Tab-separated table of C-alpha atoms and ligand atoms in Angstrom:
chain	number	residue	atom	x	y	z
A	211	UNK	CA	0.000	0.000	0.000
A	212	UNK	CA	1.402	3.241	-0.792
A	213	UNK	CA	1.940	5.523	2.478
A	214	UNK	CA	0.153	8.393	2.616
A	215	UNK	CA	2.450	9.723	4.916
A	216	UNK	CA	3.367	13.178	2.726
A	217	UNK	CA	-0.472	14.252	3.318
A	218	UNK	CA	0.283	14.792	7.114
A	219	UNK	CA	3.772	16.690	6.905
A	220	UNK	CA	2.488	20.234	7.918
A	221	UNK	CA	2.964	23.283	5.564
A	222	UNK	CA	3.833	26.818	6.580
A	223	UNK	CA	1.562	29.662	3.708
A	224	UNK	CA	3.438	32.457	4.323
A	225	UNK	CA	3.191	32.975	8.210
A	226	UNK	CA	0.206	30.364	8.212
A	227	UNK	CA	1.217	27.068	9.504
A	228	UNK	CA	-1.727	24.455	8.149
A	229	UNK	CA	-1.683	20.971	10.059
A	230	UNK	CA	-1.828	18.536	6.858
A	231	UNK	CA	-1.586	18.975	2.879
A	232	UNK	CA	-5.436	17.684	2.692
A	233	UNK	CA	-7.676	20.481	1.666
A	234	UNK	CA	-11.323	21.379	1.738
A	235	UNK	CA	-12.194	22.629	-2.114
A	236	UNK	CA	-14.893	25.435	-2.776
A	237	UNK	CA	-18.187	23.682	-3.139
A	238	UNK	CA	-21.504	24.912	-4.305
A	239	UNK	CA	-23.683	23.297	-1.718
A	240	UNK	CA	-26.528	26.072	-2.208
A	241	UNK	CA	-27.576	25.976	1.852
A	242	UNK	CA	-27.516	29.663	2.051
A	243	UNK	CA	-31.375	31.198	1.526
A	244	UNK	CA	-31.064	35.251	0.588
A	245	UNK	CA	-27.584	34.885	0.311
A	246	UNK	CA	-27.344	34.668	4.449
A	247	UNK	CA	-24.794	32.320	5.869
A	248	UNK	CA	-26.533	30.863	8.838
A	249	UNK	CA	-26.235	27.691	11.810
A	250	UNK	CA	-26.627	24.997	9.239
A	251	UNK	CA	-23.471	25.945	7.560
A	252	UNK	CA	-21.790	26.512	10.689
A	253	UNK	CA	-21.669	23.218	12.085
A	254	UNK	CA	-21.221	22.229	8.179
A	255	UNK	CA	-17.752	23.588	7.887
A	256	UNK	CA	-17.136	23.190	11.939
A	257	UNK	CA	-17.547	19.333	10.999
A	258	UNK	CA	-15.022	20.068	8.356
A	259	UNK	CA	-12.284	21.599	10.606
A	260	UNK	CA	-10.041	18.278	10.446
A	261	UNK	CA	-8.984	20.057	6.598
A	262	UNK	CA	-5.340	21.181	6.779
A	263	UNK	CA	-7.680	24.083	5.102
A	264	UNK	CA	-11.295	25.109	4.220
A	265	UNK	CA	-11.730	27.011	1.213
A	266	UNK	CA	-15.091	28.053	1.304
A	267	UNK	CA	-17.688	27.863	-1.060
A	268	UNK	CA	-17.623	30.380	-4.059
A	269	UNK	CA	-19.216	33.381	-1.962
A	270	UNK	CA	-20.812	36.886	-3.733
A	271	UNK	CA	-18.501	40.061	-3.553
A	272	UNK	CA	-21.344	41.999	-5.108
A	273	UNK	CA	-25.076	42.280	-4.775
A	274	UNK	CA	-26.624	40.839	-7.509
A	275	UNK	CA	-24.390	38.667	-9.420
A	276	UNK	CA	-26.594	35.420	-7.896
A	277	UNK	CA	-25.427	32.425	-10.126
A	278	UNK	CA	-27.319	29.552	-7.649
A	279	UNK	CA	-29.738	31.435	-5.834
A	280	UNK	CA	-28.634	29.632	-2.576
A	281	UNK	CA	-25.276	31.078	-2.457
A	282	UNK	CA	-23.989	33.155	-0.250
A	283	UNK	CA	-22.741	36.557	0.056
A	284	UNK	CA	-20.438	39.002	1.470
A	285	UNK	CA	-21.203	42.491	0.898
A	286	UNK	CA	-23.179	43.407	4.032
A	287	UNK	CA	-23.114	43.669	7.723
A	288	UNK	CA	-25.458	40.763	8.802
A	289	UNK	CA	-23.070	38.863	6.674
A	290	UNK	CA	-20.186	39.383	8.028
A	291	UNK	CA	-21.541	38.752	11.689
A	292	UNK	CA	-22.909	35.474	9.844
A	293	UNK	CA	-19.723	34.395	8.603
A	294	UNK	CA	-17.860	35.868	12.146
A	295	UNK	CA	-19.748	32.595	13.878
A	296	UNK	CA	-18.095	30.165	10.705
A	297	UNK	CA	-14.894	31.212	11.093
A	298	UNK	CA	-14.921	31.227	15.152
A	299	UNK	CA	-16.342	27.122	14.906
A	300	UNK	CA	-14.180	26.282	12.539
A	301	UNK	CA	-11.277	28.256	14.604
A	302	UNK	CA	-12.067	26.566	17.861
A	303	UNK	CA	-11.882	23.131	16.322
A	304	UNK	CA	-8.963	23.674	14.972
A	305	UNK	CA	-9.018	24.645	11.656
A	306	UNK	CA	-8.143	27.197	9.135
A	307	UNK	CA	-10.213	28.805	6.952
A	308	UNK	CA	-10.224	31.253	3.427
A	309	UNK	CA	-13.637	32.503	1.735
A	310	UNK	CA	-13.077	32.094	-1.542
A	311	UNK	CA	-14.566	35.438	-2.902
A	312	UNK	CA	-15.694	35.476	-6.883
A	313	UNK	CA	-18.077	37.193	-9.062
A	314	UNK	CA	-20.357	35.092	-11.670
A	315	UNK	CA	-19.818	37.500	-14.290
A	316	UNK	CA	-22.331	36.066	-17.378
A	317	UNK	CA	-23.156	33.376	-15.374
A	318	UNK	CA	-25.370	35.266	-13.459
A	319	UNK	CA	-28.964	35.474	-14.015
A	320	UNK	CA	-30.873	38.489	-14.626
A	321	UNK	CA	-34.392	36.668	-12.742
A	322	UNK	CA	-32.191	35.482	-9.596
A	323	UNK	CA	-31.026	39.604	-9.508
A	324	UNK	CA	-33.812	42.035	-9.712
A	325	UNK	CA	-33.934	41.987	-13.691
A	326	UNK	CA	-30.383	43.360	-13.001
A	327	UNK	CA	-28.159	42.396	-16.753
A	328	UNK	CA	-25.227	40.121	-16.107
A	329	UNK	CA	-21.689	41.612	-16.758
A	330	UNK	CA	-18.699	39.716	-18.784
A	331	UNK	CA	-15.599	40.418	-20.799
A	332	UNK	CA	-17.864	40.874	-24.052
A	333	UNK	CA	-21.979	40.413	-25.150
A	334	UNK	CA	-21.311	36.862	-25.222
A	335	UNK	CA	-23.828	34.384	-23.695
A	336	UNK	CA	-22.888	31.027	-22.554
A	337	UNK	CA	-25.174	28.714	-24.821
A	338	UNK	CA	-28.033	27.039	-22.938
A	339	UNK	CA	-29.305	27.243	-19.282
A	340	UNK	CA	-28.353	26.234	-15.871
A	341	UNK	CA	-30.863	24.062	-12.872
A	342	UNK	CA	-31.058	26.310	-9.936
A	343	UNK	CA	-32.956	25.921	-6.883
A	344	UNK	CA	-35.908	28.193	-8.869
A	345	UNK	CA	-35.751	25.761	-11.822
A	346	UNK	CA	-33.845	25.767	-15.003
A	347	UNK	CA	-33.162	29.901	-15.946
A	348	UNK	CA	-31.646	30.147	-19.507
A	349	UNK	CA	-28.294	32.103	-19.775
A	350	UNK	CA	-28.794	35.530	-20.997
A	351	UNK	CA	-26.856	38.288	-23.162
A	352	UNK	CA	-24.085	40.522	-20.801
A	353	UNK	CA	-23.277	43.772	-21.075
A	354	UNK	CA	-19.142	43.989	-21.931
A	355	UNK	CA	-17.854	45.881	-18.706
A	356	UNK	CA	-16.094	49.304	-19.478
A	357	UNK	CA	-13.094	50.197	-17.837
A	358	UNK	CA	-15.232	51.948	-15.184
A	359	UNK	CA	-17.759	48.914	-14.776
A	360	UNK	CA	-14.126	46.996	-14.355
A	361	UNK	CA	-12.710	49.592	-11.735
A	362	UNK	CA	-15.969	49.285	-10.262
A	363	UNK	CA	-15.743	45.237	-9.438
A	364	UNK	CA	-12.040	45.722	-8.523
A	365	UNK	CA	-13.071	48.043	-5.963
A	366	UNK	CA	-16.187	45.355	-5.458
A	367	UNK	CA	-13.394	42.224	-5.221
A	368	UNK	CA	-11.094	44.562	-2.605
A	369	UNK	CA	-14.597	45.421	-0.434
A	370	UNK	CA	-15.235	41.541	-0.194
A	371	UNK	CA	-11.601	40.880	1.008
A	372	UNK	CA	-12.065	44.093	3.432
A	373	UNK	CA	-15.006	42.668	4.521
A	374	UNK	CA	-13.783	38.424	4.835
A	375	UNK	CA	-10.724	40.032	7.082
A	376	UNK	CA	-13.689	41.806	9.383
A	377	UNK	CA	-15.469	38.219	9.634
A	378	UNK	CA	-12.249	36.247	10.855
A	379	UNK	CA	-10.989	34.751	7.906
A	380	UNK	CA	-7.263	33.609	7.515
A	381	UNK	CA	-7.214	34.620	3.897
A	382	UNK	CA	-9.112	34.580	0.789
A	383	UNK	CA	-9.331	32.695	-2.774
A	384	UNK	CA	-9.928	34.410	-5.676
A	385	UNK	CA	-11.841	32.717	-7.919
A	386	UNK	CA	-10.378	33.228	-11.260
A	387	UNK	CA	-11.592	29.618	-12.354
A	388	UNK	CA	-14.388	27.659	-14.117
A	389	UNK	CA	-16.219	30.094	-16.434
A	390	UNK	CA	-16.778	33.255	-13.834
A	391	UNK	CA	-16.077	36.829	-14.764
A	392	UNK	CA	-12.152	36.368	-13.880
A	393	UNK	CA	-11.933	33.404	-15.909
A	394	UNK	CA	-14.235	35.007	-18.944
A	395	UNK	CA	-11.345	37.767	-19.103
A	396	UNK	CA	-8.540	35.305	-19.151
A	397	UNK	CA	-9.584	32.873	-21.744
A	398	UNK	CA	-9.525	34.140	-25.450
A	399	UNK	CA	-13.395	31.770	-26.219
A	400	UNK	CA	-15.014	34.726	-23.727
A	401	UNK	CA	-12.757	37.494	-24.561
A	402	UNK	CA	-12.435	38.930	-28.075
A	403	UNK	CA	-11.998	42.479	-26.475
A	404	UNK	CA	-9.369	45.405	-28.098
A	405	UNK	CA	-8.461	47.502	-25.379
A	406	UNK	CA	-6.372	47.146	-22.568
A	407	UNK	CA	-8.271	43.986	-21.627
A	408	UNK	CA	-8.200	41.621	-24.347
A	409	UNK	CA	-5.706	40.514	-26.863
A	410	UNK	CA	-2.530	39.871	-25.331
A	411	UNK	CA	-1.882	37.393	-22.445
A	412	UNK	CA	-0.785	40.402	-20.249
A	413	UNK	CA	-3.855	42.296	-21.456
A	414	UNK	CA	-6.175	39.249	-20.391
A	415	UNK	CA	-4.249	38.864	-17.230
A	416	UNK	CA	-4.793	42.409	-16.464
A	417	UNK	CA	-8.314	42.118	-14.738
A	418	UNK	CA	-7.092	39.829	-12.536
A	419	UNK	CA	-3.349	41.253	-11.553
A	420	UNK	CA	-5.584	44.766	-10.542
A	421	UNK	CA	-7.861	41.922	-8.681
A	422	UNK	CA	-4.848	40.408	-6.877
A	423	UNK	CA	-2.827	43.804	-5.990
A	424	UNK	CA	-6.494	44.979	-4.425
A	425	UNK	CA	-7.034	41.977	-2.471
A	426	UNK	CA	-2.902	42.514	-1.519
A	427	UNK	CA	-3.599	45.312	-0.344
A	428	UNK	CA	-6.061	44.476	2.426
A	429	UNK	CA	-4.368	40.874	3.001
A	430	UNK	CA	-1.004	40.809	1.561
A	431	UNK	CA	-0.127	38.753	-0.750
A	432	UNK	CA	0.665	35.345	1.192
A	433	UNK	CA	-3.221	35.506	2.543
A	434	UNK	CA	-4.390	35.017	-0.715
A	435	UNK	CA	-4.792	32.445	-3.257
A	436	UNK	CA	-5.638	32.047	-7.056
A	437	UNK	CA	-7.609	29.525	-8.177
A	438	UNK	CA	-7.350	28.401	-12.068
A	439	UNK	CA	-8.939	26.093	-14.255
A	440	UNK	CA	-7.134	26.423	-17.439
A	441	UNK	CA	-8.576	23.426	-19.509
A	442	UNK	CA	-12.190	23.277	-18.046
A	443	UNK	CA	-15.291	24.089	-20.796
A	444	UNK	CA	-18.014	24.320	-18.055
A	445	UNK	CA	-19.982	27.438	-18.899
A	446	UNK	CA	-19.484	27.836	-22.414
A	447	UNK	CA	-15.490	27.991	-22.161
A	448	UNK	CA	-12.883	27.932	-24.026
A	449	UNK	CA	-8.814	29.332	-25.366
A	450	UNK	CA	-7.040	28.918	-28.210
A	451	UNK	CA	-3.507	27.898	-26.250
A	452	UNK	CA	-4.433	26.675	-22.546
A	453	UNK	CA	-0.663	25.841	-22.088
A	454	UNK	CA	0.339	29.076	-22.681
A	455	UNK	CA	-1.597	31.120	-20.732
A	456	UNK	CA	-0.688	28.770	-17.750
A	457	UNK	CA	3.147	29.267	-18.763
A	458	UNK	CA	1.937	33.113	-18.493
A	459	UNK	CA	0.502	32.940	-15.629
A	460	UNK	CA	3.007	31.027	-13.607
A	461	UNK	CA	5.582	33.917	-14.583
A	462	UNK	CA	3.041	36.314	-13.867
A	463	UNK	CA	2.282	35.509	-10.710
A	464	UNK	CA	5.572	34.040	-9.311
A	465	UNK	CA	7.534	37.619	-8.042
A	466	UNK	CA	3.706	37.720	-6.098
A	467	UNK	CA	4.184	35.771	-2.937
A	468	UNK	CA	0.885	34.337	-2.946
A	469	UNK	CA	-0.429	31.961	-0.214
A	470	UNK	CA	-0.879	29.562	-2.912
A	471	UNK	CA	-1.572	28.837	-7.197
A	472	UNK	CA	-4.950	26.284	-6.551
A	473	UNK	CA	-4.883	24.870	-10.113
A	474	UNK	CA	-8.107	22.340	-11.063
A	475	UNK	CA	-6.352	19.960	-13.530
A	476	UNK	CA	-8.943	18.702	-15.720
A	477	UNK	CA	-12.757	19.438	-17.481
A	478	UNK	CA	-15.743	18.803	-15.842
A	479	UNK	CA	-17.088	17.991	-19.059
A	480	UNK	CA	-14.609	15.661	-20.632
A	481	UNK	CA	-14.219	17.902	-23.650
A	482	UNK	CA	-10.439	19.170	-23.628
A	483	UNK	CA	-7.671	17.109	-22.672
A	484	UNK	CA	-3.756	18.122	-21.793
A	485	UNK	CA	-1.405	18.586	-18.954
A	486	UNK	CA	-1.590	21.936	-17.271
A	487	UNK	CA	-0.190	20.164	-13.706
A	488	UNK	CA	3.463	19.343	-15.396
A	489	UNK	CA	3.601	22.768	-16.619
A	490	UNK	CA	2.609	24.536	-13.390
A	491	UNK	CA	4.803	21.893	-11.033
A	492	UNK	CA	7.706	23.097	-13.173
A	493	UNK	CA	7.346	26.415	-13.271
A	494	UNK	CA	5.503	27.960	-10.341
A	495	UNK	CA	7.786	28.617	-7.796
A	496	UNK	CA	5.627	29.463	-4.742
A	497	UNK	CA	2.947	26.942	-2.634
A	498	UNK	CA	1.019	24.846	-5.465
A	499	UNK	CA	-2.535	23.245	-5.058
A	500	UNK	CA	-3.937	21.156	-7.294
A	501	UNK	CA	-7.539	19.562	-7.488
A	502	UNK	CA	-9.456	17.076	-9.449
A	503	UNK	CA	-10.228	13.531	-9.009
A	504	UNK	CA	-7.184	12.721	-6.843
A	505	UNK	CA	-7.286	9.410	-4.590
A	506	UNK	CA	-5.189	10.036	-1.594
A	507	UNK	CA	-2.577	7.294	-2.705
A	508	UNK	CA	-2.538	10.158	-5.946
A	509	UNK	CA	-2.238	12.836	-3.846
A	510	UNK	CA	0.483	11.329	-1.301
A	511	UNK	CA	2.840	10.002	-4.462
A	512	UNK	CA	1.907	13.558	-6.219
A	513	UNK	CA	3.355	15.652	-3.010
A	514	UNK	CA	6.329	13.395	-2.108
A	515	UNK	CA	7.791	13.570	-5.794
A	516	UNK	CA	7.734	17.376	-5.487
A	517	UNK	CA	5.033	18.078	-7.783
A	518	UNK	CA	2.326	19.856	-6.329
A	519	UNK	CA	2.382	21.247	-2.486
A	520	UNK	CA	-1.073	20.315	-1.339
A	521	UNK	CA	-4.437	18.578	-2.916
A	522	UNK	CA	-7.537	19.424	-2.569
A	523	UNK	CA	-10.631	17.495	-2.456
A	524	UNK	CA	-13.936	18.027	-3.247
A	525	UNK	CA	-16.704	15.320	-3.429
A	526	UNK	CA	-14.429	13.656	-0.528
A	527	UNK	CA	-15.368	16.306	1.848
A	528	UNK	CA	-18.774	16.310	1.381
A	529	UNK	CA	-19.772	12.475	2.280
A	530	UNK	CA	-16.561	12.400	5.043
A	531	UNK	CA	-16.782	15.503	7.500
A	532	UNK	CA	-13.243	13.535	9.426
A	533	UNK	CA	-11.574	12.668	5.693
A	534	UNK	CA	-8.355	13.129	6.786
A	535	UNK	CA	-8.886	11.187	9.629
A	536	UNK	CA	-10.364	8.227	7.503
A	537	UNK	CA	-6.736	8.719	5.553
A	538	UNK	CA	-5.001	8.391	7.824
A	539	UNK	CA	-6.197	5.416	9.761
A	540	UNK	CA	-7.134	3.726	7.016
A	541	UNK	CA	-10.967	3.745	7.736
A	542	UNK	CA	-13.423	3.481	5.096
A	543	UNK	CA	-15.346	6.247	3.655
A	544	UNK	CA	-18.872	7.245	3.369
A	545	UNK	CA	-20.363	7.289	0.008
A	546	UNK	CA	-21.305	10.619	-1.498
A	547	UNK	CA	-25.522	11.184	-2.359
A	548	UNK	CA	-25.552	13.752	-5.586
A	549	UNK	CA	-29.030	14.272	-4.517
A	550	UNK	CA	-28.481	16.170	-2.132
A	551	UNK	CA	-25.457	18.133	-2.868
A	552	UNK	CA	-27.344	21.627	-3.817
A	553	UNK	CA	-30.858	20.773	-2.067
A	554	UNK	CA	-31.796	22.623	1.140
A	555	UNK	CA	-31.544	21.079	4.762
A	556	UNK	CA	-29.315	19.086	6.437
A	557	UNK	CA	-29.791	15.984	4.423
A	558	UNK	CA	-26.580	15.300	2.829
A	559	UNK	CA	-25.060	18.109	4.131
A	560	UNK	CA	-24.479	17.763	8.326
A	561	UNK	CA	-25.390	14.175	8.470
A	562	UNK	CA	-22.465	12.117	6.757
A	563	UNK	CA	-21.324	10.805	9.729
A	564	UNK	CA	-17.784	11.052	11.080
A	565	UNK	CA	-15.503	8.311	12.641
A	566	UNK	CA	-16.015	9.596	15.969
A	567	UNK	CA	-20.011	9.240	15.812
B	34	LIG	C1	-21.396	24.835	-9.667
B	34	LIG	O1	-22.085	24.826	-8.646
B	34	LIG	O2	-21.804	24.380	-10.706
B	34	LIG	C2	-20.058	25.416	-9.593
B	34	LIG	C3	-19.823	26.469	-8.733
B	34	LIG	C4	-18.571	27.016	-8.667
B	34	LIG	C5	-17.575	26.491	-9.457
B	34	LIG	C6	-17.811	25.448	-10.292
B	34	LIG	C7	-19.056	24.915	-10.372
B	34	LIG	O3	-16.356	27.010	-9.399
């Protein structure tokens, strides 16, 4: 059996020591009714506190950019007092614990936001429709942010972080990954802009660098991580030269200091294949995470050969509250219910049961 030793070696973020290389991924769960994080979600992460992190789930800078309905948000007082009782549970079991702050961008719907028009790189829609709580909402036309509309969710991104540090966070994700308005600016499929935005790598970068040195400024840099997800066509993505802009990105952000690079390493739908993982092991200097389908024997081998820093799981966490407990004694693991991973309640969300139970 292969060890899994290399999980449990601690690792230091910065001036953040973390207990073990197993982390807690962002996941939509959808428990969070007018965008309000609340009990149920406290004892759900609080459960969770065993993660050498928690990222949390993909959480609203900005009024009105709903996605899921059920999300939550942090752009308001009650909020942050909501999210001040998450991050004390999960603190006195424990843990550690970023919000990983993001913005739907086009993903957004109009009905889930007032009648309020989604915002992206371009007038692009993402073909189709998406199943939320309210039923299935077709994807509409965005408006193509100008540079003030883009100064405007900069200053939206930095109020988030201001307001995460005020709830007791240890840092903060930004989102930058699977189709959202970060990710619609760095892929060339969502952005065929001319200005200072589009067109070059640098120039589709440049939304997120302002993003990042905003963030930095209320954090500094090693309290805050990217997250990418350079090859996955969920929400109507896609780019021309995925390799590339990961080669540009790793350069990019390597004088940065970051907590960590959280890298996803594959395509939730199947569609594009190749090996971003290689090219970011090799050339991204700082703390890298990577994500995806690992098994913990994947993740252990991955992490002792030097190739990635930590792993995070998703599905995992949701069906084993103690999974790196279950690693590392070797216990079996609960079996995950799809079900009832975006319906409300506490079915299949506080009642997997731990080890312990
Ligand atoms: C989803 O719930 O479909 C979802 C949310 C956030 C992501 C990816 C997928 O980053």
């Amino acid at each position: 059996m292969t060890s899994v030793n290399s999980l449990f070696t601690p690792i230091r973020l910065g001036d953040l020591d973390l207990a073990n290389r197993i982390i807690m991924a962002p996941l939509t769960r959808c428990r969070a009714p007018g965008h309000m994080p609340n009990e149920l979600m406290q004892e759900y992460y609080r459960q969770r506190a065993g993660a050498g992190l928690i990222i949390t789930e993909c959480t609203m800078v900005m009024e009105d950019t709903s996605a899921f309905a059920y999300e939550p948000g942090i752009y308001n007082q009650e909020q942050i007092a909501a999210w001040k009782k998450i991050t004390d549970a999960v603190h006195e079991a424990g843990g550690k614990i970023f919000m990983q702050i993001w913005h739907a961008g086009r993903a957004a719907h109009p009905k889930l936001n007032g009648g309020k028009k989604s915002v992206s790189a371009a007038a692009i829609a993402i073909e189709g429709g998406a199943t939320t709580p309210l039923g299935h909402l077709d994807y509409t036309t965005p408006e193509a942010l100008s540079e003030q509309g883009i100064a405007e969710v900069v200053a939206g991104f930095r109020q988030g972080a201001e307001n995460a540090k005020e709830a007791g966070f240890d840092g903060v994700e930004i989102h930058a990954a699977n189709g959202y308005l970060i990710d619609q600016f760095l892929r060339d499929g969502s952005n065929p802009r001319d200005d200072l935005y589009g067109g070059s790598w640098h120039n589709r970068v440049r939304f997120l660098s302002e993003i990042i040195d905003a963030v930095a400024e209320v954090w500094t840099h090693h309290r805050v991580g990217v997250r990418l997800s350079p090859l996955n066509s969920y929400n109507g993505m896609q780019d021309s030269n995925p390799e590339a802009l990961v080669r540009y990105l790793c350069a990019h952000l390597n004088p940065m200091d970051l907590a960590y690079l959280h890298i996803m390493r594959s395509d939730f739908l199947g569609r594009q294949g190749g090996d971003v993982i290689t090219i970011a092991s090799e050339l991204y200097k700082g703390n890298l995470m990577v994500n995806m389908g690992y098994s913990p024997e994947e993740a252990a081998e991955t992490i002792a050969a030097n190739r990635a820093d930590m792993v995070a799981f998703g599905v995992p966490f949701i069906a084993n509250p103690d999974y790196p407990e279950r690693i590392r004694t070797g216990a079996g693991f609960n079996n995950p219910d799809p079900d009832t991973f975006y319906t409300p309640g506490a079915k299949g969300y506080t009642d997997y049961p731990a080890l312990s139970d």
